CSV table of C-alpha atoms in Angstrom, one decimal:
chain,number,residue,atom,x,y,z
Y,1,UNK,CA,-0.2,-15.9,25.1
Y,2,UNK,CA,0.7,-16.9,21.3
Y,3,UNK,CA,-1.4,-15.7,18.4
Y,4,UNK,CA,-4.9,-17.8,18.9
Y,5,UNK,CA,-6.5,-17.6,15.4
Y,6,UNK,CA,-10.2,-18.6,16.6
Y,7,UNK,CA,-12.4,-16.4,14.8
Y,8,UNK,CA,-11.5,-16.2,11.0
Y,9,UNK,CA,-13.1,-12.9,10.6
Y,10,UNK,CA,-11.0,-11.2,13.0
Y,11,UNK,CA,-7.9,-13.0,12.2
Y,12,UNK,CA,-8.2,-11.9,8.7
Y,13,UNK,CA,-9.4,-8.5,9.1
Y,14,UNK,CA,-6.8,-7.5,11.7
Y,15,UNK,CA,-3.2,-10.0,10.6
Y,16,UNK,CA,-2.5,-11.4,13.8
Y,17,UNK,CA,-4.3,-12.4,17.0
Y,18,UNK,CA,-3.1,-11.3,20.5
Y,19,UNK,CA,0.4,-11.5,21.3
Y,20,UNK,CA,0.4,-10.4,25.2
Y,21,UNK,CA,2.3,-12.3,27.6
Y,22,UNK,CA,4.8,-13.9,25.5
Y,23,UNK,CA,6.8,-16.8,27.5
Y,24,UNK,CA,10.1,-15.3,27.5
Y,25,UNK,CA,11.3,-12.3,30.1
Y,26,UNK,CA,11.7,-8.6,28.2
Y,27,UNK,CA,15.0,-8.5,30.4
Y,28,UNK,CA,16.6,-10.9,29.0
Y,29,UNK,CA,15.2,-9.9,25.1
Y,30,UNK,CA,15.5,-6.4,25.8
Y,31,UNK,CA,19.3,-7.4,27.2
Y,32,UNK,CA,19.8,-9.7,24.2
Y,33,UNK,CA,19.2,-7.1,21.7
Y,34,UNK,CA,20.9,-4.3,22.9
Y,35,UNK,CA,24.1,-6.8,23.6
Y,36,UNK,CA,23.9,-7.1,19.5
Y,37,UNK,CA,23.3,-3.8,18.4
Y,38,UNK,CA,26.4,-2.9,20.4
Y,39,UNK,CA,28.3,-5.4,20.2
Y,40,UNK,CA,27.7,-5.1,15.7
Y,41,UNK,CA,28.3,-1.4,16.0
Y,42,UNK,CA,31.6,-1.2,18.4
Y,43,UNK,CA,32.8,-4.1,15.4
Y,44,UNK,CA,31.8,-2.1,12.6
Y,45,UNK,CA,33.6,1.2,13.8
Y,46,UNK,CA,36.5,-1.0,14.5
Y,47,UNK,CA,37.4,-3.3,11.6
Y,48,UNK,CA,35.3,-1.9,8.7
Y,49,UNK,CA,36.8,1.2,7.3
Y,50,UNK,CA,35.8,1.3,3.6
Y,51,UNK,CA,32.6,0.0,2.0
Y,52,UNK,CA,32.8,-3.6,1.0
Y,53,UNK,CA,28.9,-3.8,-1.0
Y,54,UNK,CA,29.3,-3.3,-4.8
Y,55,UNK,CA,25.3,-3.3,-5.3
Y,56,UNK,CA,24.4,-4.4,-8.7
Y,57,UNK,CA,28.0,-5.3,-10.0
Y,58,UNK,CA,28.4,-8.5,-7.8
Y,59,UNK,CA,27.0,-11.6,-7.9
Y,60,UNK,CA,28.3,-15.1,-9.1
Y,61,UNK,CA,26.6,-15.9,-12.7
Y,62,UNK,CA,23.9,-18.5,-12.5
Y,63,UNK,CA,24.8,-21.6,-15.7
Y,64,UNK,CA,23.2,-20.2,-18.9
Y,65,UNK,CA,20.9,-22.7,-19.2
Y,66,UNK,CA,19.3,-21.3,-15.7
Y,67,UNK,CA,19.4,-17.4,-17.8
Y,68,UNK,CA,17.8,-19.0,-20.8
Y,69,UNK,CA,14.8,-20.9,-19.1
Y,70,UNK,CA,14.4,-18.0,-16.6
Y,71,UNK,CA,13.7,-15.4,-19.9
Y,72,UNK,CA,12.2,-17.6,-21.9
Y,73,UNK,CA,9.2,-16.1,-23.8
Y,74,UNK,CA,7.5,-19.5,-22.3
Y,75,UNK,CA,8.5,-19.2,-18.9
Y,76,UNK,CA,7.4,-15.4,-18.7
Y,77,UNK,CA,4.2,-16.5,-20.3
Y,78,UNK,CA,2.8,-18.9,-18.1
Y,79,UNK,CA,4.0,-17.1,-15.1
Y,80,UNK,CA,1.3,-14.5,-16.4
Y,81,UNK,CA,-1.2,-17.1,-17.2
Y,82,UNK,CA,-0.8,-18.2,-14.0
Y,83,UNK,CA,-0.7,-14.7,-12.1
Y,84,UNK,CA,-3.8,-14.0,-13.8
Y,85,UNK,CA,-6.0,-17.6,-13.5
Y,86,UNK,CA,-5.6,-17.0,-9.6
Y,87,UNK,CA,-6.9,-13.6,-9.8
Y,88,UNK,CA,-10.0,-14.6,-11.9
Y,89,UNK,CA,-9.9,-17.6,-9.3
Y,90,UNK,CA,-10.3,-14.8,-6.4
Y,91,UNK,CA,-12.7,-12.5,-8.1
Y,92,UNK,CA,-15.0,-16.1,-8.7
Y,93,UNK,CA,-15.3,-16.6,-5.0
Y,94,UNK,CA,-15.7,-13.3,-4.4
Y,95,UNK,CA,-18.8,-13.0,-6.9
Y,96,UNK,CA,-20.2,-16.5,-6.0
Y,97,UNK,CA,-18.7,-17.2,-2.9
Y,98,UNK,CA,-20.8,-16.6,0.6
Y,99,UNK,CA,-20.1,-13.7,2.2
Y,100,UNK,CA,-18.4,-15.6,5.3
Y,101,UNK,CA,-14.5,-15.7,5.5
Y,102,UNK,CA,-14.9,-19.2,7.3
Y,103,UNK,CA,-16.1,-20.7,4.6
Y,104,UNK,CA,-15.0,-18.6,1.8
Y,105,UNK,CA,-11.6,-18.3,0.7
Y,106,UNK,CA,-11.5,-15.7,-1.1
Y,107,UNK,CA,-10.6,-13.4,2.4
Y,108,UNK,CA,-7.6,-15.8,3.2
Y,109,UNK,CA,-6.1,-15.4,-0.3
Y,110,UNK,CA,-6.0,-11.9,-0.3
Y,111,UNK,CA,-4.7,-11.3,3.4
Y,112,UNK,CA,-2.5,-14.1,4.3
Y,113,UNK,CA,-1.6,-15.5,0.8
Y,114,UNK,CA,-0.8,-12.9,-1.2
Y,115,UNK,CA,0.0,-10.0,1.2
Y,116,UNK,CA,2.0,-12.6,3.8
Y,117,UNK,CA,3.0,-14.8,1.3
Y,118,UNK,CA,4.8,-12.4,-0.9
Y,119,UNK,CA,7.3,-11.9,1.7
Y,120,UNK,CA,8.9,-15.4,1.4
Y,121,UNK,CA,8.2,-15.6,-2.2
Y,122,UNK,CA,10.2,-12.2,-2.7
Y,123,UNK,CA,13.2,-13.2,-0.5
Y,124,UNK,CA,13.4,-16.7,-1.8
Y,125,UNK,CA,12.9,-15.9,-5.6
Y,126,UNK,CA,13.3,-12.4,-5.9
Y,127,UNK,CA,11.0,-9.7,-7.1
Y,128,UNK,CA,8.0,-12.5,-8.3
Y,129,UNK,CA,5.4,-10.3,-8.3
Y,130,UNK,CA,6.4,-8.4,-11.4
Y,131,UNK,CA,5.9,-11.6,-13.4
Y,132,UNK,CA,2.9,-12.7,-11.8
Y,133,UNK,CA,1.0,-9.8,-11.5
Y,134,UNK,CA,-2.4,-9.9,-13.5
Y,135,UNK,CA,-2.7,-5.8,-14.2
Y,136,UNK,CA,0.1,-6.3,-16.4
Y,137,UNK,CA,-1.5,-8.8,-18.4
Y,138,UNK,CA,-4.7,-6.8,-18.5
Y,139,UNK,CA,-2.7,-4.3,-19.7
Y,140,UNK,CA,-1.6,-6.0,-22.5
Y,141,UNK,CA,-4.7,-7.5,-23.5
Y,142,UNK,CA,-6.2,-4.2,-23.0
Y,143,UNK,CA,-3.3,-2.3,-25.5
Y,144,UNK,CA,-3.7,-5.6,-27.8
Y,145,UNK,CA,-7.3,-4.9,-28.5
Y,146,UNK,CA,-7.5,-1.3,-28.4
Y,147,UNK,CA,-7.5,0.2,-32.2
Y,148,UNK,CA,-4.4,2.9,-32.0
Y,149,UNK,CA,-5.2,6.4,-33.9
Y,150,UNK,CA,-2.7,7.8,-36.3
Y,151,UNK,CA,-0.2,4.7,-35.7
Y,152,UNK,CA,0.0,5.5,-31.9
Y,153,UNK,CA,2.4,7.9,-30.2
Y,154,UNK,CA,5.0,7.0,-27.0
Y,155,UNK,CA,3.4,7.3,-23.9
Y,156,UNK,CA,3.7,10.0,-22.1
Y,157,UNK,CA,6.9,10.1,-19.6
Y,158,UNK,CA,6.3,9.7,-16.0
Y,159,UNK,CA,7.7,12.5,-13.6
Y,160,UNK,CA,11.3,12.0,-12.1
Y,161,UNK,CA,9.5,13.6,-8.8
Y,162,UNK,CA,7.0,11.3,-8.5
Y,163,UNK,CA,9.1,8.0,-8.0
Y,164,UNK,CA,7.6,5.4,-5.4
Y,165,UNK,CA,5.3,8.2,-3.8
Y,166,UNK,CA,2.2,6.0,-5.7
Y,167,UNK,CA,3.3,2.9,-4.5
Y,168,UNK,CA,3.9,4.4,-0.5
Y,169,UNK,CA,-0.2,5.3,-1.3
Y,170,UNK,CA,-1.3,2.5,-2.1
Y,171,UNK,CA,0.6,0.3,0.3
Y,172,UNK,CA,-0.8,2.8,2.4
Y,173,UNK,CA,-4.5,1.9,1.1
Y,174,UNK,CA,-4.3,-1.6,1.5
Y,175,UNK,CA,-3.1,-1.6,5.3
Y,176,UNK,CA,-6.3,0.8,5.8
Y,177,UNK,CA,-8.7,-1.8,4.4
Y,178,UNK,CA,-6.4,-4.5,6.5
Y,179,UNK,CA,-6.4,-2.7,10.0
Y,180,UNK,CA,-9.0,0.0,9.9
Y,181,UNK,CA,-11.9,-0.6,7.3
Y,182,UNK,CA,-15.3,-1.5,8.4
Y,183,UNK,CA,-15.7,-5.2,7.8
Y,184,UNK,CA,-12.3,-5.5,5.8
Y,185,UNK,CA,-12.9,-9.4,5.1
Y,186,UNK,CA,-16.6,-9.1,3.6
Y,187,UNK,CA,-16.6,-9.7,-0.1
Y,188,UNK,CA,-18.2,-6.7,-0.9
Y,189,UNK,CA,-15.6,-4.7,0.6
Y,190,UNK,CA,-13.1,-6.9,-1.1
Y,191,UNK,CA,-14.6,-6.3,-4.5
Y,192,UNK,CA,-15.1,-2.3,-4.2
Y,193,UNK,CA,-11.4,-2.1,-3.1
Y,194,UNK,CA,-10.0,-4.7,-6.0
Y,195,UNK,CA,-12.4,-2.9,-8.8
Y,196,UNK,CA,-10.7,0.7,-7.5
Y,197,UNK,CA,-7.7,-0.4,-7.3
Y,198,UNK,CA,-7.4,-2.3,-10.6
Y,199,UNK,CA,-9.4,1.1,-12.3
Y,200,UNK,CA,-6.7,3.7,-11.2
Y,201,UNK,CA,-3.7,1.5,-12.0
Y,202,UNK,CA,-5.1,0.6,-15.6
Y,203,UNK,CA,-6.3,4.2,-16.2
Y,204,UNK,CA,-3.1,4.9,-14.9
Y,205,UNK,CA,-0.9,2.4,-17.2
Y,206,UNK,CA,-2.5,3.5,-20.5
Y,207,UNK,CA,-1.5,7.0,-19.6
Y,208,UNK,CA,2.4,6.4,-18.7
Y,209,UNK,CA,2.8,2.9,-20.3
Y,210,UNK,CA,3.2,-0.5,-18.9
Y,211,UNK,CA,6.4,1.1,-16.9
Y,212,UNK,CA,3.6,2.7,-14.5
Y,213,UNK,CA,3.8,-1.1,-12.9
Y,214,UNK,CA,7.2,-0.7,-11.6
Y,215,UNK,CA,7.1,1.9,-9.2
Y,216,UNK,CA,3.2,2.7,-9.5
Y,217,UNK,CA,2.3,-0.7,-8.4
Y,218,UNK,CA,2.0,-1.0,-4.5
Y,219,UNK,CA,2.3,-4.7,-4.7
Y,220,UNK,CA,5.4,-4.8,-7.1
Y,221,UNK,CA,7.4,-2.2,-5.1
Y,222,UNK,CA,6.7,-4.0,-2.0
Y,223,UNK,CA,7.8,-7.5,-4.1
Y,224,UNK,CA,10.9,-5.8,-5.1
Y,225,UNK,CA,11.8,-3.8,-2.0
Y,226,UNK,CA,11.9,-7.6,0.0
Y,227,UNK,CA,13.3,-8.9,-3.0
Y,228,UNK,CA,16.5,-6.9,-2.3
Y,229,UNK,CA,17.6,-8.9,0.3
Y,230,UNK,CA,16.9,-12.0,-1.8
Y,231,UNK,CA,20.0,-13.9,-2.7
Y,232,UNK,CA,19.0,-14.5,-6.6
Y,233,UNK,CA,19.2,-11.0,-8.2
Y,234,UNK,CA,20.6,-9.8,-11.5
Y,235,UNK,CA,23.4,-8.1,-12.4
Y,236,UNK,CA,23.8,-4.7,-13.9
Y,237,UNK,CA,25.0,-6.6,-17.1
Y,238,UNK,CA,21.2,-8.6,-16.9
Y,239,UNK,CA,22.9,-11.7,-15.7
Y,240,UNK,CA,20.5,-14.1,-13.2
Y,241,UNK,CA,23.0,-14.2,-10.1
Y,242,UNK,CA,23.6,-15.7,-6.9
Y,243,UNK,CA,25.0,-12.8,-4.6
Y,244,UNK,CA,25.6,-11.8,-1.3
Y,245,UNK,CA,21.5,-9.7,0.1
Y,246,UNK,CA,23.8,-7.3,1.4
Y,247,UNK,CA,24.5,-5.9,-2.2
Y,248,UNK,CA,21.3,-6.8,-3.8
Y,249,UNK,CA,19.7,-4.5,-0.9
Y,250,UNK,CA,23.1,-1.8,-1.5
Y,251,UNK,CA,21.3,-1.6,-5.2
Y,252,UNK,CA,18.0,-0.4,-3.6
Y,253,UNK,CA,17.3,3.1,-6.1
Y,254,UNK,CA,17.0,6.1,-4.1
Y,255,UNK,CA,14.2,7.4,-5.4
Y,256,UNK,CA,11.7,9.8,-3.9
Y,257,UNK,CA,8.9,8.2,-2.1
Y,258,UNK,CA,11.5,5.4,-0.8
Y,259,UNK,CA,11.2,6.7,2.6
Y,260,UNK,CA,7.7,7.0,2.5
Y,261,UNK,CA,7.7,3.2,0.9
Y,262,UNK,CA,9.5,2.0,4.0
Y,263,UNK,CA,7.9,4.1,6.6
Y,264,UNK,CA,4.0,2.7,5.9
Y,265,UNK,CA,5.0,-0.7,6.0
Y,266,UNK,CA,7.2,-0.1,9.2
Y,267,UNK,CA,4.2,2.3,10.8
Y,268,UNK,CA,1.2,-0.1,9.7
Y,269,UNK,CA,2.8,-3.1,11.2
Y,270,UNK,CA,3.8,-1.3,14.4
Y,271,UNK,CA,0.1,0.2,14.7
Y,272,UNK,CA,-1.2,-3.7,13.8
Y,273,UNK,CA,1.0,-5.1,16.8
Y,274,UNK,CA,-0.3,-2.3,19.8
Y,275,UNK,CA,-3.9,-2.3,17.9
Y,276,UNK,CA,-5.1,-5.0,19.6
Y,277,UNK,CA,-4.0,-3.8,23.1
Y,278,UNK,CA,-6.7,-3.2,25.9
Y,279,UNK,CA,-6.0,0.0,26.3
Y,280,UNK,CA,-6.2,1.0,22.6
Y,281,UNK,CA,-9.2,-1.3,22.0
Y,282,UNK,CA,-10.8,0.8,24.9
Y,283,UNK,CA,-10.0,3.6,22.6
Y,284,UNK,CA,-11.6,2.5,19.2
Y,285,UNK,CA,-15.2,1.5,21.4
Y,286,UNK,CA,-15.2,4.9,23.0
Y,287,UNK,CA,-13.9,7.4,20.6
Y,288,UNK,CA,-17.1,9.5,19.5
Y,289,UNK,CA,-15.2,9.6,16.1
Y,290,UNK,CA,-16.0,6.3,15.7
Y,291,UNK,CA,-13.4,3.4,15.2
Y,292,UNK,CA,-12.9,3.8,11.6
Y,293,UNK,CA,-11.7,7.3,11.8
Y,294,UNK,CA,-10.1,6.7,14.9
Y,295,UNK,CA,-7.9,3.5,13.4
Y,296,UNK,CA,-6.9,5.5,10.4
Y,297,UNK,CA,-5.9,8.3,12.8
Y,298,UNK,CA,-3.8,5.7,14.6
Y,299,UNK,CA,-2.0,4.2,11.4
Y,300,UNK,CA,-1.4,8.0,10.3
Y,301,UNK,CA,0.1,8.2,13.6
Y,302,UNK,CA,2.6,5.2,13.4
Y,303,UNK,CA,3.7,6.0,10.3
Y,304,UNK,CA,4.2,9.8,11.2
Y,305,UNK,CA,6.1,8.8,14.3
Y,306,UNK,CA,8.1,6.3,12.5
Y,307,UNK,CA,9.2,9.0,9.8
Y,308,UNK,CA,9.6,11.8,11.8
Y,309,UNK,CA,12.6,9.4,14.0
Y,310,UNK,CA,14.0,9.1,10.8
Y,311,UNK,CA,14.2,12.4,9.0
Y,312,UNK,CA,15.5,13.8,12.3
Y,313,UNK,CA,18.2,10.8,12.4
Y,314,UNK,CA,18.9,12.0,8.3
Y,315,UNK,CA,19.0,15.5,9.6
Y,316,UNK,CA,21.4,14.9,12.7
Y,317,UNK,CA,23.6,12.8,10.2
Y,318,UNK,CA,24.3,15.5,8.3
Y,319,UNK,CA,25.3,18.1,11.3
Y,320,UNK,CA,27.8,15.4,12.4
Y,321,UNK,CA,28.8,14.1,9.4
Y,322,UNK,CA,28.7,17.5,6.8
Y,323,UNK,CA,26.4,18.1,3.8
Y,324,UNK,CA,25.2,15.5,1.5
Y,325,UNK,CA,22.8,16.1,-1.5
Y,326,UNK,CA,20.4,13.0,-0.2
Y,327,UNK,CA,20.5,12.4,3.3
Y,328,UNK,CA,16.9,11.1,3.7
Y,329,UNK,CA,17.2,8.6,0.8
Y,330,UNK,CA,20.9,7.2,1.2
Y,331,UNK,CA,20.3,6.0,3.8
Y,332,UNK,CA,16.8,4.4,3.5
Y,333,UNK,CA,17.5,0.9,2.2
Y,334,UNK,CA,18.9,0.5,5.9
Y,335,UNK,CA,15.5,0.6,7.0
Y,336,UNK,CA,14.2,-2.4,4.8
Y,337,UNK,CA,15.6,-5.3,6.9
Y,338,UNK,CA,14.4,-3.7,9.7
Y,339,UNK,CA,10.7,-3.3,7.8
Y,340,UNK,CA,11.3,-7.2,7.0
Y,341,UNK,CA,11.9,-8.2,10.9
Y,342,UNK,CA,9.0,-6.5,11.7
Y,343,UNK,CA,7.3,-8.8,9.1
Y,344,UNK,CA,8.1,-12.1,9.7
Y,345,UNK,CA,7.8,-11.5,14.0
Y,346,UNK,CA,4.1,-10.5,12.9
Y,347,UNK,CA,3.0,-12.5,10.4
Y,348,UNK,CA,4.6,-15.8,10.7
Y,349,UNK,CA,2.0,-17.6,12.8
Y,350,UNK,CA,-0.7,-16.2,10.1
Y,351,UNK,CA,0.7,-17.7,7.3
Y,352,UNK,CA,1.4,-21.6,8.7
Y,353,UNK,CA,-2.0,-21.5,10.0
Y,354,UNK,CA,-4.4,-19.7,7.8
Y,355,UNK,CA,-2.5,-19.9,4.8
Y,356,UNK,CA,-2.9,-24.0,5.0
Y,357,UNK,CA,-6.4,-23.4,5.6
Y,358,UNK,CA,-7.2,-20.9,3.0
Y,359,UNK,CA,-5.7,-23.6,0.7
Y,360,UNK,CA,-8.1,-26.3,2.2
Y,361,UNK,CA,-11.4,-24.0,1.4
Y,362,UNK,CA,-10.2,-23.4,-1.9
Y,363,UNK,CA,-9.9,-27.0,-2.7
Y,364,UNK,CA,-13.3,-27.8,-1.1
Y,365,UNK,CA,-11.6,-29.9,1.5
Y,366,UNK,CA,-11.7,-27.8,4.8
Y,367,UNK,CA,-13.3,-30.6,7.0
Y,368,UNK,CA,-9.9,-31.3,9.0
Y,369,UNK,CA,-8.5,-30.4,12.3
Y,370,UNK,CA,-7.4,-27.2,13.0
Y,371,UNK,CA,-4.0,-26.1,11.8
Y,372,UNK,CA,-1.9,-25.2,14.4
Y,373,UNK,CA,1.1,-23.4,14.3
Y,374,UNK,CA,4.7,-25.9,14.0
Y,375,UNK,CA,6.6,-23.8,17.1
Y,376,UNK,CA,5.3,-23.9,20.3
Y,377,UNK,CA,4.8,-20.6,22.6
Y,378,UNK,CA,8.6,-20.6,23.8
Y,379,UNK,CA,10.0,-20.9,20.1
Y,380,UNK,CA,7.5,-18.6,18.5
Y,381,UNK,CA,8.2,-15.9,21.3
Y,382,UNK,CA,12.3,-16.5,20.6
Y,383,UNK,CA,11.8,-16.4,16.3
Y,384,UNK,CA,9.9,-13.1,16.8
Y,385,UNK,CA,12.3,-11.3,19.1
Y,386,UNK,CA,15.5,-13.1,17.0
Y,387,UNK,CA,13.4,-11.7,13.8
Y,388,UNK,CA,13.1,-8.4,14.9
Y,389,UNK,CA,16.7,-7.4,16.4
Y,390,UNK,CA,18.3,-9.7,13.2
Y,391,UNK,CA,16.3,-7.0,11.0
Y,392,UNK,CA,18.0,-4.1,13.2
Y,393,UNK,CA,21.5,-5.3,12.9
Y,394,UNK,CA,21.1,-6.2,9.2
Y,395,UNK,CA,20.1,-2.7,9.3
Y,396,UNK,CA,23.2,-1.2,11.3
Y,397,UNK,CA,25.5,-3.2,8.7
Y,398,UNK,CA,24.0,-1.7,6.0
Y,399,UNK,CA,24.0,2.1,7.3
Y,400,UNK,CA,27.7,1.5,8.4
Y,401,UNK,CA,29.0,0.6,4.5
Y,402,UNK,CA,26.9,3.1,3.5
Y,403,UNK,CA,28.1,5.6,6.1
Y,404,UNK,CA,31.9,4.8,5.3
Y,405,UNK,CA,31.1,4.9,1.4
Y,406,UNK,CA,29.6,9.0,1.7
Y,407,UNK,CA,31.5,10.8,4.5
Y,408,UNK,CA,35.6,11.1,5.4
Y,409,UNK,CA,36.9,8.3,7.8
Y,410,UNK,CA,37.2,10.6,10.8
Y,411,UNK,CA,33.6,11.2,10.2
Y,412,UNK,CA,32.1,8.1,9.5
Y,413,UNK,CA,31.3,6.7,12.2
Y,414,UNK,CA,30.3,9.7,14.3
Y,415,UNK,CA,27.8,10.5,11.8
Y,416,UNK,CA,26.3,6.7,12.5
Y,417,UNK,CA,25.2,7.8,15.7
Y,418,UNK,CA,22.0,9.0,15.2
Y,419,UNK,CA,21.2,6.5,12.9
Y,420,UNK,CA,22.2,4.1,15.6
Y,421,UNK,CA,20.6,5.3,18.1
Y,422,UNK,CA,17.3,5.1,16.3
Y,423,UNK,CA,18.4,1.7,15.7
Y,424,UNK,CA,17.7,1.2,19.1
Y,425,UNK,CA,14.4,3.2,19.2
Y,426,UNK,CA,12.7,1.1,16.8
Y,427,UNK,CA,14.3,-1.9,18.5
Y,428,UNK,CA,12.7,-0.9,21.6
Y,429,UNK,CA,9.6,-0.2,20.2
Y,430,UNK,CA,9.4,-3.2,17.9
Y,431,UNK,CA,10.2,-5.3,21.3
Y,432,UNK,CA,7.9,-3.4,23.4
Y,433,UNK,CA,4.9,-4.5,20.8
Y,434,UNK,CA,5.7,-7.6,21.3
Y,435,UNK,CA,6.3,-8.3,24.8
Y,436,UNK,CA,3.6,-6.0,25.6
């Protein structure tokens, strides 16, 4: 059975509708994807013996006039302007709106719009969120109109240490209020979430500066993490490129808290795709915890699982392979594809169907037929599995330059398998949720 988006409430509140009983066999997608991973590893041990991804030196130079438009003081403005009007445009429905996700938008925007859409916005256009976002203009606005004492000093420097670990919290935050929150879709959920939220990152962005944004901000990491694989990027020289995703994600920083960045989205959309399985629902109406407690135990669980795999792949990596300084992070950008597979297999439905009819209710004209998704069951079943093992072999590609970049031939590609063979866990995995 396809996603069947039928009551808005629980489409919203939980991402995607059942996805049981897929029409395709697991043989063959089970089959299918090993066949790849194999086949992409046996050709990367074979013909690929130094590393060919030059991260943020590559790219082929967009004309000028493309660079000047792009940075234009006008161009950055009314991306803000516009950022921020759809905010404001949100937080409306949300005060006025009724407190029903089928016939307030307000629900939609925030789940399928903004936290689906982002994804094809960030691979498409790169890391958009950073000019849209309406924190940062409320920042400024803030820093505009607040009087300064004694000329006003720098802001204070943010900690080396902390790095994405905010953003891996936050990200963290919002997939609780998606997948585990009592009555995630209400509005009055909605607004004690956004008013926190936007609270601790202002507080926080007056203390370190509007730099807090860029790793602090679990919605412009998340922009910019996708946005790596995007094939607009700039160059180290500032340059608007076009360039090969392979080196835009080869740029990725390895900064602490990456892992943990990639590991919550990869464990909270794993936990959303068994969630809605009998058994587990049994689970959540039984527990004496209660359901909240026992979902948030669940997505601490996924995500656990789904870092623990990899620190013991970083850890057998460096037995095999001999000592690096960062085996957890050099390796972590390999993971993002895989993260973005996961993505699109489970969210694709949600977006073509309720994104079209979050639109409608916004513009006061949701009195047409239902949307229905564009692929039938066959081709939706086929797009997810193709999603999810693409991800894993984009990911293999990227761990093999990598791999061949840090250690000694002779050790290169020994030390790549652990990492493939957790490859082929999370393939298993990610198929197994789906073919459930």
């Amino acid at each position: 059975m396809v996603p069947l988006l039928a009551d808005p409430l629980t489409t919203l509140a939980h991402g995607i509708g059942s996805q049981h009983d897929l029409p395709i066999s697991p043989f063959y997608a089970f089959a299918g994807a090993f066949t790849a991973l194999f086949v992409s590893f046996l050709a990367l041990a074979l013909l690929w013996s130094t590393s060919r991804f030059r991260g943020d030196r590559s790219g082929l130079a967009l004309p000028a006039v493309l660079q000047r438009v792009a940075d234009a003081p006008a161009t950055r403005t009314a991306l803000r302007g516009l950022g921020f009007a759809l905010a404001l445009a949100v937080l409306l429905h949300l005060l006025l709106g009724p407190d029903d996700p089928a016939r307030n938008p307000a629900a939609g925007a925030v789940y399928v719009l903004f936290w689906v859409g982002l994804v094809p916005a960030s691979l498409l256009l790169g890391p958009v969120w950073r000019l849209l976002n309406p924190l940062r203009t409320l920042h400024r606005l803030l820093s505009r109109a607040r009087p300064r004492r004694g000329g006003g000093g720098p802001d204070r420097p943010l900690p080396d240490r902390l790095g994405q670990w905010p953003a891996a919290v936050g990200l963290f935050g919002f997939t609780w209020l998606e997948l585990a929150a009592p009555d995630p879709a209400s509005t009055t959920t909605l607004l004690i979430a956004l008013a926190a939220y936007t609270t601790a990152q202002l507080l926080l962005a007056a203390r370190f500066g509007e730099r807090w944004f860029d790793d602090g901000d679990a919605f412009e990491t998340y922009s910019a993490l996708l946005a790596r694989l995007s094939p607009l990027g700039r160059r180290s020289d500032g340059r608007l490129v076009l360039r090969n995703p392979f080196h835009g994600l080869d740029a990725t920083p390895e900064r602490p808290g990456l892992v943990a960045t990639v590991c919550v989205l990869l464990g909270s959309t794993a936990y959303d795709g068994f969630s809605d399985h009998p058994s587990w629902i049994n689970v959540l109406q039984t527990s004496p915890l209660g359901r909240t407690p026992t979902a948030t135990l669940g997505i601490l669980g996924s995500i656990a699982l789904v870092a623990t795999l990899y620190c013991l792949c970083a850890a057998a990596t460096r037995f095999v392979s001999g000592p690096h300084p960062g085996p957890l992070t050099a390796f972590a950008h390999s993971l993002v594809p895989i993260a973005l597979g996961y993505l699109v297999a489970h969210y694709f439905s949600l977006l073509v169907t309720e994104g079209p009819r979050t639109v409608s209710m916004a513009l006061g004209t949701d009195n047409g037929p239902e949307p229905l998704s564009p692929l039938d069951p066959g081709a939706l079943a086929a797009l997810q599995v193709i999603a999810v093992v693409t991800g894993h072999v984009l990911g293999v590609v990227a761990a093999h330059d990598r791999s061949v970049r840090l250690f000694p031939p002779a050790r290169a590609v020994a030390g790549q398998l652990p990492l493939f063979a957790l490859m082929i866990t999370y393939t298993v995995g990610g198929l197994g949720l789906l073919l459930n």
